[in-house]
Tab-separated table of N, CA and C in Angstrom:
chain	number	residue	atom	x	y	z
A	1	UNK	N	0.839	-1.169	0.000
A	1	UNK	CA	0.000	0.000	0.000
A	1	UNK	C	0.893	1.244	0.000
A	2	UNK	N	0.500	2.233	-0.783
A	2	UNK	CA	1.217	3.505	-0.839
A	2	UNK	C	0.244	4.609	-0.421
A	3	UNK	N	0.718	5.512	0.416
A	3	UNK	CA	-0.076	6.636	0.899
A	3	UNK	C	0.555	7.926	0.405
A	4	UNK	N	-0.253	8.778	-0.253
A	4	UNK	CA	0.234	10.078	-0.729
A	4	UNK	C	-0.633	11.168	-0.116
A	5	UNK	N	0.018	12.106	0.579
A	5	UNK	CA	-0.677	13.226	1.192
A	5	UNK	C	-0.474	14.450	0.313
A	6	UNK	N	-1.590	15.044	-0.144
A	6	UNK	CA	-1.527	16.209	-1.022
A	6	UNK	C	-1.738	17.518	-0.268
A	7	UNK	N	-1.927	17.458	1.024
A	7	UNK	CA	-2.168	18.652	1.810
A	7	UNK	C	-3.624	18.762	2.192
A	8	UNK	N	-3.889	19.593	3.200
A	8	UNK	CA	-5.206	19.808	3.779
A	8	UNK	C	-5.754	18.449	4.219
A	9	UNK	N	-6.791	17.948	3.596
A	9	UNK	CA	-7.308	16.619	3.951
A	9	UNK	C	-7.257	15.659	2.770
A	10	UNK	N	-6.576	16.041	1.709
A	10	UNK	CA	-6.537	15.228	0.493
A	10	UNK	C	-5.426	14.180	0.573
A	11	UNK	N	-5.837	12.927	0.493
A	11	UNK	CA	-4.918	11.801	0.608
A	11	UNK	C	-5.316	10.732	-0.405
A	12	UNK	N	-4.320	10.067	-0.963
A	12	UNK	CA	-4.551	8.959	-1.890
A	12	UNK	C	-3.998	7.683	-1.288
A	13	UNK	N	-4.853	6.661	-1.176
A	13	UNK	CA	-4.421	5.317	-0.788
A	13	UNK	C	-4.346	4.483	-2.053
A	14	UNK	N	-3.176	3.935	-2.322
A	14	UNK	CA	-2.948	3.148	-3.533
A	14	UNK	C	-2.669	1.708	-3.131
A	15	UNK	N	-3.612	0.825	-3.453
A	15	UNK	CA	-3.483	-0.599	-3.157
A	15	UNK	C	-3.051	-1.374	-4.396
A	16	UNK	N	-2.451	-0.692	-5.361
A	16	UNK	CA	-2.073	-1.331	-6.613
A	16	UNK	C	-3.179	-1.163	-7.629
A	17	UNK	N	-4.075	-2.128	-7.683
A	17	UNK	CA	-5.157	-2.055	-8.667
A	17	UNK	C	-6.332	-1.204	-8.184
A	18	UNK	N	-6.367	-0.872	-6.908
A	18	UNK	CA	-7.436	-0.043	-6.357
A	18	UNK	C	-6.838	1.213	-5.742
A	19	UNK	N	-7.373	2.361	-6.168
A	19	UNK	CA	-6.895	3.647	-5.659
A	19	UNK	C	-8.080	4.408	-5.075
A	20	UNK	N	-7.915	4.863	-3.824
A	20	UNK	CA	-8.973	5.565	-3.107
A	20	UNK	C	-8.478	6.964	-2.775
A	21	UNK	N	-9.181	7.965	-3.274
A	21	UNK	CA	-8.816	9.357	-3.050
A	21	UNK	C	-9.787	9.973	-2.046
A	22	UNK	N	-9.253	10.616	-1.018
A	22	UNK	CA	-10.052	11.247	0.016
A	22	UNK	C	-10.069	12.760	-0.181
A	23	UNK	N	-11.250	13.349	-0.149
A	23	UNK	CA	-11.446	14.797	-0.118
A	23	UNK	C	-10.549	15.571	-1.087
A	24	UNK	N	-10.737	15.398	-2.393
A	24	UNK	CA	-9.842	16.035	-3.361
A	24	UNK	C	-9.958	17.562	-3.412
A	25	UNK	N	-9.033	18.203	-2.747
A	25	UNK	CA	-8.883	19.660	-2.742
A	25	UNK	C	-7.441	19.911	-3.165
A	26	UNK	N	-7.247	20.059	-4.485
A	26	UNK	CA	-5.895	20.171	-5.032
A	26	UNK	C	-5.699	21.493	-5.754
A	27	UNK	N	-6.591	21.811	-6.683
A	27	UNK	CA	-6.381	23.004	-7.508
A	27	UNK	C	-6.417	24.291	-6.697
A	28	UNK	N	-7.079	24.327	-5.567
A	28	UNK	CA	-7.110	25.516	-4.726
A	28	UNK	C	-6.220	25.417	-3.511
A	29	UNK	N	-5.381	24.401	-3.463
A	29	UNK	CA	-4.577	24.094	-2.287
A	29	UNK	C	-3.114	24.464	-2.536
A	30	UNK	N	-2.603	25.443	-1.801
A	30	UNK	CA	-1.212	25.870	-1.978
A	30	UNK	C	-0.219	24.731	-1.756
A	31	UNK	N	-0.535	23.831	-0.834
A	31	UNK	CA	0.374	22.719	-0.553
A	31	UNK	C	0.470	21.734	-1.721
A	32	UNK	N	-0.502	21.790	-2.638
A	32	UNK	CA	-0.522	20.875	-3.774
A	32	UNK	C	-0.299	21.609	-5.100
A	33	UNK	N	0.287	22.785	-5.044
A	33	UNK	CA	0.445	23.600	-6.252
A	33	UNK	C	1.325	22.937	-7.315
A	34	UNK	N	2.173	22.009	-6.912
A	34	UNK	CA	3.038	21.316	-7.871
A	34	UNK	C	2.443	19.996	-8.373
A	35	UNK	N	1.215	19.679	-7.961
A	35	UNK	CA	0.576	18.412	-8.334
A	35	UNK	C	-0.194	18.585	-9.639
A	36	UNK	N	0.052	17.674	-10.587
A	36	UNK	CA	-0.711	17.640	-11.838
A	36	UNK	C	-1.998	16.875	-11.573
A	37	UNK	N	-3.090	17.613	-11.410
A	37	UNK	CA	-4.368	16.999	-11.056
A	37	UNK	C	-4.806	15.951	-12.082
A	38	UNK	N	-4.424	16.138	-13.327
A	38	UNK	CA	-4.825	15.196	-14.372
A	38	UNK	C	-3.987	13.918	-14.387
A	39	UNK	N	-3.021	13.816	-13.484
A	39	UNK	CA	-2.241	12.580	-13.388
A	39	UNK	C	-2.724	11.698	-12.239
A	40	UNK	N	-3.655	12.203	-11.442
A	40	UNK	CA	-4.159	11.439	-10.297
A	40	UNK	C	-5.206	10.440	-10.781
A	41	UNK	N	-4.987	9.180	-10.449
A	41	UNK	CA	-5.922	8.114	-10.790
A	41	UNK	C	-6.706	7.728	-9.543
A	42	UNK	N	-7.962	7.375	-9.725
A	42	UNK	CA	-8.793	6.943	-8.599
A	42	UNK	C	-9.888	6.006	-9.094
A	43	UNK	N	-10.143	4.966	-8.300
A	43	UNK	CA	-11.296	4.094	-8.525
A	43	UNK	C	-12.476	4.553	-7.677
A	44	UNK	N	-12.141	5.124	-6.522
A	44	UNK	CA	-13.136	5.626	-5.592
A	44	UNK	C	-12.684	6.982	-5.080
A	45	UNK	N	-13.649	7.885	-4.900
A	45	UNK	CA	-13.384	9.175	-4.275
A	45	UNK	C	-14.286	9.258	-3.056
A	46	UNK	N	-13.674	9.338	-1.883
A	46	UNK	CA	-14.423	9.429	-0.640
A	46	UNK	C	-14.452	10.881	-0.193
A	47	UNK	N	-15.649	11.371	0.078
A	47	UNK	CA	-15.847	12.765	0.459
A	47	UNK	C	-16.451	12.789	1.860
A	48	UNK	N	-15.780	13.484	2.780
A	48	UNK	CA	-16.264	13.522	4.163
A	48	UNK	C	-17.460	14.448	4.332
A	49	UNK	N	-17.477	15.568	3.593
A	49	UNK	CA	-18.594	16.512	3.645
A	49	UNK	C	-18.494	17.470	2.468
A	50	UNK	N	-19.514	18.287	2.279
A	50	UNK	CA	-19.635	19.068	1.061
A	50	UNK	C	-18.990	20.443	1.047
A	51	UNK	N	-18.065	20.740	1.934
A	51	UNK	CA	-17.378	22.035	1.891
A	51	UNK	C	-16.397	22.068	0.723
A	52	UNK	N	-16.216	23.258	0.160
A	52	UNK	CA	-15.371	23.412	-1.029
A	52	UNK	C	-13.963	22.854	-0.829
A	53	UNK	N	-13.407	23.001	0.372
A	53	UNK	CA	-12.050	22.519	0.611
A	53	UNK	C	-11.986	20.997	0.803
A	54	UNK	N	-13.057	20.319	0.444
A	54	UNK	CA	-13.083	18.853	0.446
A	54	UNK	C	-13.626	18.293	-0.865
A	55	UNK	N	-14.255	19.142	-1.686
A	55	UNK	CA	-14.883	18.642	-2.924
A	55	UNK	C	-14.439	19.367	-4.190
A	56	UNK	N	-13.547	20.350	-4.067
A	56	UNK	CA	-13.251	21.223	-5.196
A	56	UNK	C	-12.932	20.468	-6.492
A	57	UNK	N	-12.181	19.379	-6.408
A	57	UNK	CA	-11.731	18.685	-7.620
A	57	UNK	C	-12.394	17.326	-7.839
A	58	UNK	N	-13.438	17.029	-7.084
A	58	UNK	CA	-14.138	15.753	-7.242
A	58	UNK	C	-14.650	15.582	-8.663
A	59	UNK	N	-15.383	16.558	-9.150
A	59	UNK	CA	-16.022	16.441	-10.466
A	59	UNK	C	-14.984	16.211	-11.568
A	60	UNK	N	-13.933	17.003	-11.577
A	60	UNK	CA	-12.905	16.884	-12.617
A	60	UNK	C	-12.245	15.506	-12.615
A	61	UNK	N	-11.889	15.028	-11.427
A	61	UNK	CA	-11.206	13.728	-11.336
A	61	UNK	C	-12.173	12.590	-11.643
A	62	UNK	N	-13.388	12.659	-11.113
A	62	UNK	CA	-14.369	11.585	-11.339
A	62	UNK	C	-14.752	11.473	-12.810
A	63	UNK	N	-14.924	12.599	-13.481
A	63	UNK	CA	-15.267	12.554	-14.907
A	63	UNK	C	-14.142	11.927	-15.723
A	64	UNK	N	-12.907	12.234	-15.382
A	64	UNK	CA	-11.768	11.723	-16.153
A	64	UNK	C	-11.505	10.247	-15.864
A	65	UNK	N	-11.644	9.841	-14.592
A	65	UNK	CA	-11.268	8.476	-14.210
A	65	UNK	C	-12.443	7.506	-14.149
A	66	UNK	N	-13.660	8.038	-14.066
A	66	UNK	CA	-14.827	7.176	-13.874
A	66	UNK	C	-14.961	6.674	-12.448
A	67	UNK	N	-14.272	7.316	-11.512
A	67	UNK	CA	-14.304	6.888	-10.116
A	67	UNK	C	-15.704	6.991	-9.531
A	68	UNK	N	-16.035	6.039	-8.675
A	68	UNK	CA	-17.303	6.073	-7.939
A	68	UNK	C	-17.100	6.991	-6.739
A	69	UNK	N	-18.049	7.892	-6.533
A	69	UNK	CA	-17.990	8.835	-5.415
A	69	UNK	C	-18.756	8.248	-4.241
A	70	UNK	N	-18.112	8.209	-3.095
A	70	UNK	CA	-18.746	7.761	-1.862
A	70	UNK	C	-18.768	8.972	-0.940
A	71	UNK	N	-19.967	9.425	-0.603
A	71	UNK	CA	-20.108	10.684	0.122
A	71	UNK	C	-21.375	10.667	0.950
A	72	UNK	N	-21.510	11.631	1.873
A	72	UNK	CA	-22.788	11.760	2.563
A	72	UNK	C	-23.926	11.861	1.544
A	73	UNK	N	-25.075	11.358	1.914
A	73	UNK	CA	-26.188	11.217	0.990
A	73	UNK	C	-26.465	12.494	0.182
A	74	UNK	N	-26.596	13.623	0.844
A	74	UNK	CA	-26.949	14.871	0.152
A	74	UNK	C	-25.863	15.289	-0.836
A	75	UNK	N	-24.618	15.119	-0.442
A	75	UNK	CA	-23.493	15.460	-1.329
A	75	UNK	C	-23.488	14.549	-2.544
A	76	UNK	N	-23.784	13.288	-2.322
A	76	UNK	CA	-23.827	12.322	-3.413
A	76	UNK	C	-24.952	12.662	-4.397
A	77	UNK	N	-26.096	13.077	-3.902
A	77	UNK	CA	-27.212	13.483	-4.764
A	77	UNK	C	-26.794	14.671	-5.623
A	78	UNK	N	-26.085	15.620	-5.035
A	78	UNK	CA	-25.600	16.802	-5.762
A	78	UNK	C	-24.686	16.385	-6.912
A	79	UNK	N	-23.773	15.433	-6.647
A	79	UNK	CA	-22.890	14.949	-7.715
A	79	UNK	C	-23.665	14.150	-8.759
A	80	UNK	N	-24.676	13.401	-8.335
A	80	UNK	CA	-25.494	12.639	-9.283
A	80	UNK	C	-26.202	13.577	-10.260
A	81	UNK	N	-26.612	14.753	-9.796
A	81	UNK	CA	-27.249	15.737	-10.669
A	81	UNK	C	-26.274	16.265	-11.724
A	82	UNK	N	-24.993	16.068	-11.500
A	82	UNK	CA	-23.960	16.455	-12.460
A	82	UNK	C	-23.588	15.268	-13.360
A	83	UNK	N	-24.297	14.139	-13.189
A	83	UNK	CA	-24.053	12.976	-14.008
A	83	UNK	C	-22.950	12.060	-13.519
A	84	UNK	N	-22.557	12.192	-12.255
A	84	UNK	CA	-21.483	11.380	-11.700
A	84	UNK	C	-22.038	10.206	-10.907
A	85	UNK	N	-21.314	9.091	-10.931
A	85	UNK	CA	-21.714	7.870	-10.250
A	85	UNK	C	-21.316	7.945	-8.786
A	86	UNK	N	-22.239	7.589	-7.905
A	86	UNK	CA	-21.898	7.647	-6.498
A	86	UNK	C	-22.735	6.745	-5.637
A	87	UNK	N	-22.342	6.702	-4.385
A	87	UNK	CA	-23.043	5.938	-3.364
A	87	UNK	C	-23.155	6.822	-2.142
A	88	UNK	N	-24.369	7.147	-1.747
A	88	UNK	CA	-24.588	8.015	-0.597
A	88	UNK	C	-24.552	7.251	0.707
A	89	UNK	N	-23.961	7.875	1.704
A	89	UNK	CA	-23.853	7.284	3.035
A	89	UNK	C	-24.634	8.115	4.030
A	90	UNK	N	-25.206	7.453	5.009
A	90	UNK	CA	-25.832	8.188	6.096
A	90	UNK	C	-24.789	8.588	7.118
A	91	UNK	N	-23.704	7.830	7.197
A	91	UNK	CA	-22.606	8.119	8.104
A	91	UNK	C	-21.301	7.811	7.391
A	92	UNK	N	-20.323	8.701	7.524
A	92	UNK	CA	-19.039	8.485	6.859
A	92	UNK	C	-18.378	7.195	7.338
A	93	UNK	N	-18.620	6.799	8.582
A	93	UNK	CA	-18.010	5.574	9.106
A	93	UNK	C	-18.548	4.323	8.439
A	94	UNK	N	-19.713	4.431	7.807
A	94	UNK	CA	-20.271	3.249	7.150
A	94	UNK	C	-19.520	2.886	5.876
A	95	UNK	N	-18.481	3.648	5.520
A	95	UNK	CA	-17.686	3.317	4.344
A	95	UNK	C	-16.726	2.160	4.593
A	96	UNK	N	-16.419	1.825	5.839
A	96	UNK	CA	-15.446	0.762	6.102
A	96	UNK	C	-15.821	-0.571	5.466
A	97	UNK	N	-17.069	-1.016	5.533
A	97	UNK	CA	-17.401	-2.264	4.833
A	97	UNK	C	-17.209	-2.154	3.321
A	98	UNK	N	-17.470	-0.977	2.744
A	98	UNK	CA	-17.276	-0.797	1.305
A	98	UNK	C	-15.799	-0.903	0.951
A	99	UNK	N	-14.934	-0.321	1.783
A	99	UNK	CA	-13.500	-0.427	1.529
A	99	UNK	C	-13.068	-1.882	1.618
A	100	UNK	N	-13.543	-2.573	2.646
A	100	UNK	CA	-13.161	-3.973	2.819
A	100	UNK	C	-13.582	-4.808	1.624
A	101	UNK	N	-14.781	-4.570	1.122
A	101	UNK	CA	-15.291	-5.358	0.000
A	101	UNK	C	-14.575	-5.034	-1.300
A	102	UNK	N	-14.374	-3.748	-1.575
A	102	UNK	CA	-13.876	-3.344	-2.879
A	102	UNK	C	-12.360	-3.225	-2.969
A	103	UNK	N	-11.699	-3.008	-1.868
A	103	UNK	CA	-10.238	-2.890	-1.906
A	103	UNK	C	-9.581	-4.188	-1.433
A	104	UNK	N	-10.384	-5.161	-1.039
A	104	UNK	CA	-9.908	-6.462	-0.632
A	104	UNK	C	-8.945	-6.387	0.547
A	105	UNK	N	-9.289	-5.555	1.513
A	105	UNK	CA	-8.500	-5.481	2.731
A	105	UNK	C	-8.820	-6.683	3.612
A	106	UNK	N	-7.869	-7.079	4.406
A	106	UNK	CA	-8.087	-8.177	5.334
A	106	UNK	C	-8.674	-7.642	6.631
A	107	UNK	N	-9.184	-8.535	7.467
A	107	UNK	CA	-9.682	-8.126	8.782
A	107	UNK	C	-8.569	-7.477	9.597
A	108	UNK	N	-7.354	-7.979	9.460
A	108	UNK	CA	-6.226	-7.423	10.183
A	108	UNK	C	-5.949	-5.991	9.735
A	109	UNK	N	-6.057	-5.743	8.418
A	109	UNK	CA	-5.835	-4.397	7.896
A	109	UNK	C	-6.889	-3.439	8.411
A	110	UNK	N	-8.145	-3.871	8.427
A	110	UNK	CA	-9.218	-3.015	8.930
A	110	UNK	C	-9.027	-2.711	10.407
A	111	UNK	N	-8.578	-3.710	11.170
A	111	UNK	CA	-8.334	-3.484	12.590
A	111	UNK	C	-7.226	-2.461	12.795
A	112	UNK	N	-6.197	-2.541	11.974
A	112	UNK	CA	-5.091	-1.590	12.061
A	112	UNK	C	-5.561	-0.183	11.705
A	113	UNK	N	-6.422	-0.057	10.675
A	113	UNK	CA	-6.957	1.252	10.302
A	113	UNK	C	-7.817	1.822	11.421
A	114	UNK	N	-8.646	0.978	12.023
A	114	UNK	CA	-9.534	1.438	13.086
A	114	UNK	C	-8.745	1.868	14.320
A	115	UNK	N	-7.618	1.209	14.582
A	115	UNK	CA	-6.812	1.535	15.748
A	115	UNK	C	-5.960	2.781	15.546
A	116	UNK	N	-5.742	3.162	14.287
A	116	UNK	CA	-4.859	4.308	14.003
A	116	UNK	C	-5.476	5.620	14.398
């Protein structure tokens, strides 16, 4: 697994064939000014909430990569109105089973994430 921190709350978890991007705020983020946003690959984009400093680049990356957006229900509906694929959550913590299923994490890996 490779972890890339782009600043603010934007992080990429790379499991090889599965890439999970958290809260993509790159184009407006001074800490990520040297990052080529069009080089970031993602299978899933996880959004914690709908503030601009967590969603600014979701649409651009999702349209280019076809990534599924996992976000709070209302935020997911907003992205769906833009034609993007997503899965709405009632609670951000309910994403752990989705990660386990789709990223093929082991129970030990999930326990380590929960303990961190």
